[in-house]
Amino acid sequence: MRKILVAGNWKLNGSLADTEKLIGGVLAGMDQVQAADVAVCPPYPYLAQAQGLLAGSAVSLGAQDVSDQVSGAFTGEVSAPMLKEFGCRYVIVGHSERRALYCEDDEFTARKFAAAQAGGLTPILCVGETLEEREQDITESVVARQLDAVIALSGVEALENAVIAYEPVWAIGTGKTATPEQAQAVHEFIRGRVAGLNAGVAEKVQILYGGSVKPDNAVELFGKPDIDGGLIGGASLKAEDFLGICTAANQ
Ligand code: PGA
C-alpha cells in the first residue's frame, strides 16, 4: 500500500515573517494529520529558516528546483548537496513553470533528476500536458516523452527513489481541476508505462496529482487507486487549506 504524500510548492511567495507563520500554522495542525506524509517547498532563501522551524517535526523539507551541476562556475545555481545540507529531503524537478518560462526541456530535466538523486535527494518529477496538447489528444504521448527522458538517463529503477507528479498545465493555478476520472486515467497510464519496464517499481512509486487541489476536491482525488497524494501550489500558502488537504488523506 502506497502512502499518501502532500507536498506544498510555495513558488515565488513568502518572506521571513510568512515562513514563520505558515510553518507554525502547519505544525500546529499536524496532530490531525494521520495518514499522509507532508512536505513543504519554500524558496531557497527560506530553507535554512524552515529547516530550523521543522526540526524534530514530521514535516519534511523540499526545494523547488536544483542545478544539474554540483559545483563550479555556474552563476545563480544551487546544487543538490547544498540543498541536502539544509535538510531538504525532496526537490521538485521539471515543474511546468520551469519548462515553459525558463525553457527547461526533457533532457535538462532528466539531468536535474539525476543530479538530485546523486546528491541524496528524492526528486519530485513533474509531467503534464498543456491545454492545446490535451485538445489534440496527445496527453499520453507528451507525458510518456517527459517520463522516458528520465528513464533513458537514469533507468527505470531510479523511479523507486523518486516521486512523480502529474500536473496538467491547464489546471495549474487556474481553479480548473482535472476531474478525478481524468487524473486517474493519466496516473494509470503513467504507472502502466513504468510497469511495462519494472512491475515492482510501478507498484511502489508515488504518483501525485497537482493542479488546483483544494480541501474540497482532495478527498475524491486521493480516493482514486493510482493517485497517491498531491503537489499543492496556491492552497499550500494558507495553513488551514493545506492542512485540509493533508487531512483528506485520513478518509
Ligand atoms: P496550484 O499549483 O495548486 O496552484 O494549481 C500546483 C503546482 O503548480 O504545483
mmCIF file of C-alpha atoms and ligand atoms in Angstrom:
data_model
loop_
_atom_site.group_PDB
_atom_site.id
_atom_site.type_symbol
_atom_site.label_atom_id
_atom_site.label_comp_id
_atom_site.label_asym_id
_atom_site.label_seq_id
_atom_site.Cartn_x
_atom_site.Cartn_y
_atom_site.Cartn_z
ATOM 1 C CA MET A 1 0.000 0.000 0.000
ATOM 2 C CA ARG A 2 1.497 3.334 -1.055
ATOM 3 C CA LYS A 3 1.379 6.167 1.451
ATOM 4 C CA ILE A 4 -0.195 9.490 0.550
ATOM 5 C CA LEU A 5 2.247 12.397 0.191
ATOM 6 C CA VAL A 6 1.115 16.012 0.240
ATOM 7 C CA ALA A 7 3.796 18.491 -0.797
ATOM 8 C CA GLY A 8 3.359 22.264 -0.750
ATOM 9 C CA ASN A 9 5.020 24.193 -3.565
ATOM 10 C CA TRP A 10 5.192 27.774 -2.348
ATOM 11 C CA LYS A 11 6.604 29.023 -5.676
ATOM 12 C CA LEU A 12 7.843 32.639 -5.603
ATOM 13 C CA ASN A 13 5.996 33.610 -2.443
ATOM 14 C CA GLY A 14 6.915 34.356 1.117
ATOM 15 C CA SER A 15 9.110 36.311 3.467
ATOM 16 C CA LEU A 16 10.803 35.585 6.771
ATOM 17 C CA ALA A 17 7.595 36.502 8.563
ATOM 18 C CA ASP A 18 5.394 34.450 6.209
ATOM 19 C CA THR A 19 7.603 31.387 6.537
ATOM 20 C CA GLU A 20 7.416 31.516 10.304
ATOM 21 C CA LYS A 21 3.651 31.989 10.289
ATOM 22 C CA LEU A 22 2.900 29.365 7.640
ATOM 23 C CA ILE A 23 5.134 26.658 9.056
ATOM 24 C CA GLY A 24 3.905 27.469 12.558
ATOM 25 C CA GLY A 25 0.330 27.070 11.354
ATOM 26 C CA VAL A 26 1.023 23.769 9.623
ATOM 27 C CA LEU A 27 2.868 22.336 12.625
ATOM 28 C CA ALA A 28 0.036 23.382 14.935
ATOM 29 C CA GLY A 29 -2.408 21.251 12.953
ATOM 30 C CA MET A 30 -0.207 18.229 12.307
ATOM 31 C CA ASP A 31 -1.824 16.206 15.103
ATOM 32 C CA GLN A 32 -4.921 15.962 12.870
ATOM 33 C CA VAL A 33 -2.907 14.518 10.005
ATOM 34 C CA GLN A 34 -2.969 10.776 10.400
ATOM 35 C CA ALA A 35 -2.385 9.176 7.042
ATOM 36 C CA ALA A 36 -0.252 11.490 4.948
ATOM 37 C CA ASP A 37 3.413 12.304 4.707
ATOM 38 C CA VAL A 38 3.755 16.070 4.458
ATOM 39 C CA ALA A 39 6.425 18.282 2.894
ATOM 40 C CA VAL A 40 6.828 21.997 2.226
ATOM 41 C CA CYS A 41 8.977 23.535 -0.515
ATOM 42 C CA PRO A 42 9.799 27.187 0.258
ATOM 43 C CA PRO A 43 12.006 29.407 -1.938
ATOM 44 C CA TYR A 44 15.763 28.863 -1.496
ATOM 45 C CA PRO A 45 16.470 31.803 0.877
ATOM 46 C CA TYR A 46 13.984 30.463 3.428
ATOM 47 C CA LEU A 47 15.263 26.890 3.521
ATOM 48 C CA ALA A 48 17.588 27.481 6.462
ATOM 49 C CA GLN A 49 14.800 29.144 8.431
ATOM 50 C CA ALA A 50 12.365 26.383 7.504
ATOM 51 C CA GLN A 51 14.908 23.729 8.472
ATOM 52 C CA GLY A 52 15.078 25.231 11.947
ATOM 53 C CA LEU A 53 11.320 25.541 12.311
ATOM 54 C CA LEU A 54 10.699 21.971 11.122
ATOM 55 C CA ALA A 55 13.413 20.367 13.263
ATOM 56 C CA GLY A 56 12.023 17.376 15.137
ATOM 57 C CA SER A 57 8.650 17.569 13.365
ATOM 58 C CA ALA A 58 7.008 15.115 10.995
ATOM 59 C CA VAL A 59 7.041 17.627 8.127
ATOM 60 C CA SER A 60 9.762 17.210 5.521
ATOM 61 C CA LEU A 61 11.532 19.978 3.663
ATOM 62 C CA GLY A 62 11.898 20.256 -0.087
ATOM 63 C CA ALA A 63 13.230 22.729 -2.639
ATOM 64 C CA GLN A 64 11.567 23.882 -5.831
ATOM 65 C CA ASP A 65 14.457 23.365 -8.238
ATOM 66 C CA VAL A 66 18.035 22.112 -8.354
ATOM 67 C CA SER A 67 21.046 22.552 -10.592
ATOM 68 C CA ASP A 68 22.144 19.763 -12.896
ATOM 69 C CA GLN A 69 25.689 20.660 -11.746
ATOM 70 C CA VAL A 70 27.421 20.006 -8.427
ATOM 71 C CA SER A 71 29.830 22.956 -8.202
ATOM 72 C CA GLY A 72 31.854 25.387 -10.282
ATOM 73 C CA ALA A 73 31.284 28.400 -12.473
ATOM 74 C CA PHE A 74 27.500 28.231 -12.742
ATOM 75 C CA THR A 75 26.271 31.608 -11.526
ATOM 76 C CA GLY A 76 22.904 31.538 -9.846
ATOM 77 C CA GLU A 77 22.728 27.762 -9.494
ATOM 78 C CA VAL A 78 22.064 25.769 -6.311
ATOM 79 C CA SER A 79 23.264 22.165 -6.115
ATOM 80 C CA ALA A 80 21.751 19.052 -4.588
ATOM 81 C CA PRO A 81 24.480 18.710 -1.923
ATOM 82 C CA MET A 82 23.755 22.292 -0.832
ATOM 83 C CA LEU A 83 20.048 21.507 -0.508
ATOM 84 C CA LYS A 84 20.866 18.346 1.393
ATOM 85 C CA GLU A 85 22.965 20.347 3.817
ATOM 86 C CA PHE A 86 19.922 22.497 4.600
ATOM 87 C CA GLY A 87 17.828 19.470 5.455
ATOM 88 C CA CYS A 88 15.989 19.000 2.180
ATOM 89 C CA ARG A 89 14.586 15.580 1.531
ATOM 90 C CA TYR A 90 12.738 16.400 -1.693
ATOM 91 C CA VAL A 91 13.258 18.609 -4.696
ATOM 92 C CA ILE A 92 10.796 19.438 -7.458
ATOM 93 C CA VAL A 93 12.228 18.987 -10.954
ATOM 94 C CA GLY A 94 10.663 19.795 -14.289
ATOM 95 C CA HIS A 95 7.777 21.847 -12.954
ATOM 96 C CA SER A 96 5.776 23.131 -15.924
ATOM 97 C CA GLU A 97 6.689 26.705 -14.981
ATOM 98 C CA ARG A 98 10.382 25.792 -15.297
ATOM 99 C CA ARG A 99 9.715 24.032 -18.576
ATOM 100 C CA ALA A 100 7.592 26.812 -20.093
ATOM 101 C CA LEU A 101 9.052 30.025 -18.651
ATOM 102 C CA TYR A 102 12.724 29.016 -18.382
ATOM 103 C CA CYS A 103 12.974 26.760 -21.422
ATOM 104 C CA GLU A 104 13.922 23.639 -19.456
ATOM 105 C CA ASP A 105 13.471 20.681 -21.806
ATOM 106 C CA ASP A 106 13.075 16.975 -21.118
ATOM 107 C CA GLU A 107 16.811 16.198 -21.294
ATOM 108 C CA PHE A 108 17.761 19.058 -18.981
ATOM 109 C CA THR A 109 15.045 17.985 -16.551
ATOM 110 C CA ALA A 110 16.402 14.430 -16.691
ATOM 111 C CA ARG A 111 19.876 15.712 -15.797
ATOM 112 C CA LYS A 112 18.436 17.637 -12.834
ATOM 113 C CA PHE A 113 16.623 14.487 -11.734
ATOM 114 C CA ALA A 114 19.880 12.527 -11.860
ATOM 115 C CA ALA A 115 21.768 15.293 -10.022
ATOM 116 C CA ALA A 116 19.111 15.351 -7.300
ATOM 117 C CA GLN A 117 19.407 11.613 -6.713
ATOM 118 C CA ALA A 118 23.207 11.699 -6.847
ATOM 119 C CA GLY A 119 23.042 14.315 -4.086
ATOM 120 C CA GLY A 120 20.808 12.144 -1.922
ATOM 121 C CA LEU A 121 17.516 13.952 -2.597
ATOM 122 C CA THR A 122 14.211 12.466 -3.685
ATOM 123 C CA PRO A 123 13.160 14.197 -6.903
ATOM 124 C CA ILE A 124 9.510 15.052 -7.449
ATOM 125 C CA LEU A 125 9.389 14.795 -11.234
ATOM 126 C CA CYS A 126 6.600 16.884 -12.753
ATOM 127 C CA VAL A 127 4.986 15.866 -16.010
ATOM 128 C CA GLY A 128 1.849 17.118 -17.718
ATOM 129 C CA GLU A 129 0.277 18.372 -20.895
ATOM 130 C CA THR A 130 -0.857 21.842 -21.959
ATOM 131 C CA LEU A 131 -4.463 22.573 -22.857
ATOM 132 C CA GLU A 132 -3.538 22.565 -26.531
ATOM 133 C CA GLU A 133 -1.932 19.145 -26.187
ATOM 134 C CA ARG A 134 -4.976 17.781 -24.376
ATOM 135 C CA GLU A 135 -7.248 19.135 -27.082
ATOM 136 C CA GLN A 136 -5.044 17.474 -29.695
ATOM 137 C CA ASP A 137 -5.494 14.246 -27.738
ATOM 138 C CA ILE A 138 -1.748 13.769 -27.247
ATOM 139 C CA THR A 139 -1.697 13.845 -23.425
ATOM 140 C CA GLU A 140 -0.325 10.317 -23.152
ATOM 141 C CA SER A 141 2.457 10.800 -25.689
ATOM 142 C CA VAL A 142 3.545 14.077 -24.017
ATOM 143 C CA VAL A 143 3.636 12.521 -20.551
ATOM 144 C CA ALA A 144 5.393 9.433 -21.915
ATOM 145 C CA ARG A 145 8.052 11.565 -23.605
ATOM 146 C CA GLN A 146 8.686 13.516 -20.367
ATOM 147 C CA LEU A 147 8.940 10.314 -18.342
ATOM 148 C CA ASP A 148 11.020 8.434 -20.903
ATOM 149 C CA ALA A 149 13.728 11.115 -20.892
ATOM 150 C CA VAL A 150 14.334 10.395 -17.199
ATOM 151 C CA ILE A 151 14.176 6.635 -17.672
ATOM 152 C CA ALA A 152 16.618 6.836 -20.600
ATOM 153 C CA LEU A 153 19.194 8.667 -18.484
ATOM 154 C CA SER A 154 18.734 7.109 -15.045
ATOM 155 C CA GLY A 155 16.995 3.779 -15.714
ATOM 156 C CA VAL A 156 13.533 2.768 -14.551
ATOM 157 C CA GLU A 157 14.906 1.591 -11.186
ATOM 158 C CA ALA A 158 15.707 5.234 -10.373
ATOM 159 C CA LEU A 159 11.960 5.833 -10.032
ATOM 160 C CA GLU A 160 11.967 3.678 -6.926
ATOM 161 C CA ASN A 161 13.569 6.592 -5.075
ATOM 162 C CA ALA A 162 11.510 9.273 -6.722
ATOM 163 C CA VAL A 163 8.040 10.750 -6.780
ATOM 164 C CA ILE A 164 6.150 11.578 -9.964
ATOM 165 C CA ALA A 165 3.690 14.474 -10.062
ATOM 166 C CA TYR A 166 1.149 14.582 -12.856
ATOM 167 C CA GLU A 167 0.216 18.233 -13.285
ATOM 168 C CA PRO A 168 -1.912 19.132 -16.290
ATOM 169 C CA VAL A 169 -0.687 22.618 -17.168
ATOM 170 C CA TRP A 170 -4.229 23.843 -17.818
ATOM 171 C CA ALA A 171 -5.179 23.019 -14.215
ATOM 172 C CA ILE A 172 -2.296 24.833 -12.509
ATOM 173 C CA GLY A 173 -3.339 27.988 -10.715
ATOM 174 C CA THR A 174 -6.470 28.211 -12.845
ATOM 175 C CA GLY A 175 -9.011 26.849 -10.391
ATOM 176 C CA LYS A 176 -9.801 24.289 -13.086
ATOM 177 C CA THR A 177 -9.046 20.871 -11.611
ATOM 178 C CA ALA A 178 -8.854 17.754 -13.716
ATOM 179 C CA THR A 179 -11.782 15.559 -12.734
ATOM 180 C CA PRO A 180 -10.735 12.657 -10.530
ATOM 181 C CA GLU A 181 -11.502 10.379 -13.506
ATOM 182 C CA GLN A 182 -9.330 12.416 -15.897
ATOM 183 C CA ALA A 183 -6.479 12.451 -13.396
ATOM 184 C CA GLN A 184 -6.823 8.756 -12.574
ATOM 185 C CA ALA A 185 -6.692 7.863 -16.271
ATOM 186 C CA VAL A 186 -3.331 9.598 -16.723
ATOM 187 C CA HIS A 187 -1.962 8.240 -13.427
ATOM 188 C CA GLU A 188 -2.931 4.752 -14.543
ATOM 189 C CA PHE A 189 -1.207 5.342 -17.861
ATOM 190 C CA ILE A 190 1.987 6.504 -16.104
ATOM 191 C CA ARG A 191 2.012 3.545 -13.723
ATOM 192 C CA GLY A 192 1.343 1.209 -16.619
ATOM 193 C CA ARG A 193 4.248 2.601 -18.584
ATOM 194 C CA VAL A 194 6.580 2.092 -15.624
ATOM 195 C CA ALA A 195 5.112 -1.383 -15.049
ATOM 196 C CA GLY A 196 5.966 -2.313 -18.624
ATOM 197 C CA LEU A 197 9.616 -1.937 -17.632
ATOM 198 C CA ASN A 198 9.533 -2.950 -13.980
ATOM 199 C CA ALA A 199 6.351 -4.019 -12.194
ATOM 200 C CA GLY A 200 7.914 -3.733 -8.743
ATOM 201 C CA VAL A 201 8.928 -0.121 -9.255
ATOM 202 C CA ALA A 202 5.480 0.723 -10.660
ATOM 203 C CA GLU A 203 3.821 -0.719 -7.583
ATOM 204 C CA LYS A 204 5.973 1.400 -5.273
ATOM 205 C CA VAL A 205 6.326 4.774 -6.985
ATOM 206 C CA GLN A 206 4.107 7.515 -5.570
ATOM 207 C CA ILE A 207 2.292 9.468 -8.278
ATOM 208 C CA LEU A 208 0.919 12.791 -7.020
ATOM 209 C CA TYR A 209 -1.700 14.904 -8.749
ATOM 210 C CA GLY A 210 -1.177 18.657 -8.981
ATOM 211 C CA GLY A 211 -3.368 21.432 -10.338
ATOM 212 C CA SER A 212 -5.852 23.402 -8.239
ATOM 213 C CA VAL A 213 -6.089 20.827 -5.462
ATOM 214 C CA LYS A 214 -8.213 22.251 -2.638
ATOM 215 C CA PRO A 215 -9.579 20.815 0.617
ATOM 216 C CA ASP A 216 -12.936 20.201 -1.067
ATOM 217 C CA ASN A 217 -11.640 18.155 -4.005
ATOM 218 C CA ALA A 218 -8.743 16.357 -2.316
ATOM 219 C CA VAL A 219 -10.791 13.524 -0.795
ATOM 220 C CA GLU A 220 -12.139 12.431 -4.145
ATOM 221 C CA LEU A 221 -8.789 12.772 -5.910
ATOM 222 C CA PHE A 222 -6.867 10.872 -3.220
ATOM 223 C CA GLY A 223 -9.539 8.178 -3.275
ATOM 224 C CA LYS A 224 -8.508 7.091 -6.766
ATOM 225 C CA PRO A 225 -6.380 3.949 -6.909
ATOM 226 C CA ASP A 226 -3.392 5.478 -8.709
ATOM 227 C CA ILE A 227 -3.411 8.922 -7.056
ATOM 228 C CA ASP A 228 -1.000 8.884 -4.121
ATOM 229 C CA GLY A 229 -1.287 12.460 -2.935
ATOM 230 C CA GLY A 230 -0.880 15.978 -4.230
ATOM 231 C CA LEU A 231 1.558 18.693 -5.193
ATOM 232 C CA ILE A 232 -0.140 21.820 -3.946
ATOM 233 C CA GLY A 233 0.527 25.362 -5.137
ATOM 234 C CA GLY A 234 -1.922 28.110 -4.172
ATOM 235 C CA ALA A 235 -3.602 26.190 -1.367
ATOM 236 C CA SER A 236 -0.246 25.472 0.294
ATOM 237 C CA LEU A 237 0.115 29.159 1.184
ATOM 238 C CA LYS A 238 -2.665 29.035 3.793
ATOM 239 C CA ALA A 239 -2.030 26.665 6.690
ATOM 240 C CA GLU A 240 -5.741 25.929 7.063
ATOM 241 C CA ASP A 241 -6.208 24.961 3.410
ATOM 242 C CA PHE A 242 -3.004 22.979 3.280
ATOM 243 C CA LEU A 243 -3.959 21.064 6.432
ATOM 244 C CA GLY A 244 -7.423 20.499 4.983
ATOM 245 C CA ILE A 245 -5.769 18.732 2.051
ATOM 246 C CA CYS A 246 -3.406 16.766 4.313
ATOM 247 C CA THR A 247 -6.312 15.523 6.439
ATOM 248 C CA ALA A 248 -8.226 14.496 3.311
ATOM 249 C CA ALA A 249 -5.889 11.517 3.285
ATOM 250 C CA ASN A 250 -7.362 10.363 6.633
ATOM 251 C CA GLN A 251 -10.563 9.281 4.894
HETATM 252 P P1 PGA B 1 -1.842 25.055 -7.934
HETATM 253 O O1 PGA B 1 -0.321 24.717 -8.357
HETATM 254 O O2 PGA B 1 -2.200 24.128 -6.809
HETATM 255 O O3 PGA B 1 -1.817 26.490 -7.532
HETATM 256 O O4 PGA B 1 -2.688 24.800 -9.143
HETATM 257 C C1 PGA B 1 0.155 23.407 -8.393
HETATM 258 C C2 PGA B 1 1.592 23.384 -8.832
HETATM 259 O O5 PGA B 1 1.958 24.193 -9.698
HETATM 260 O O6 PGA B 1 2.422 22.583 -8.346
#
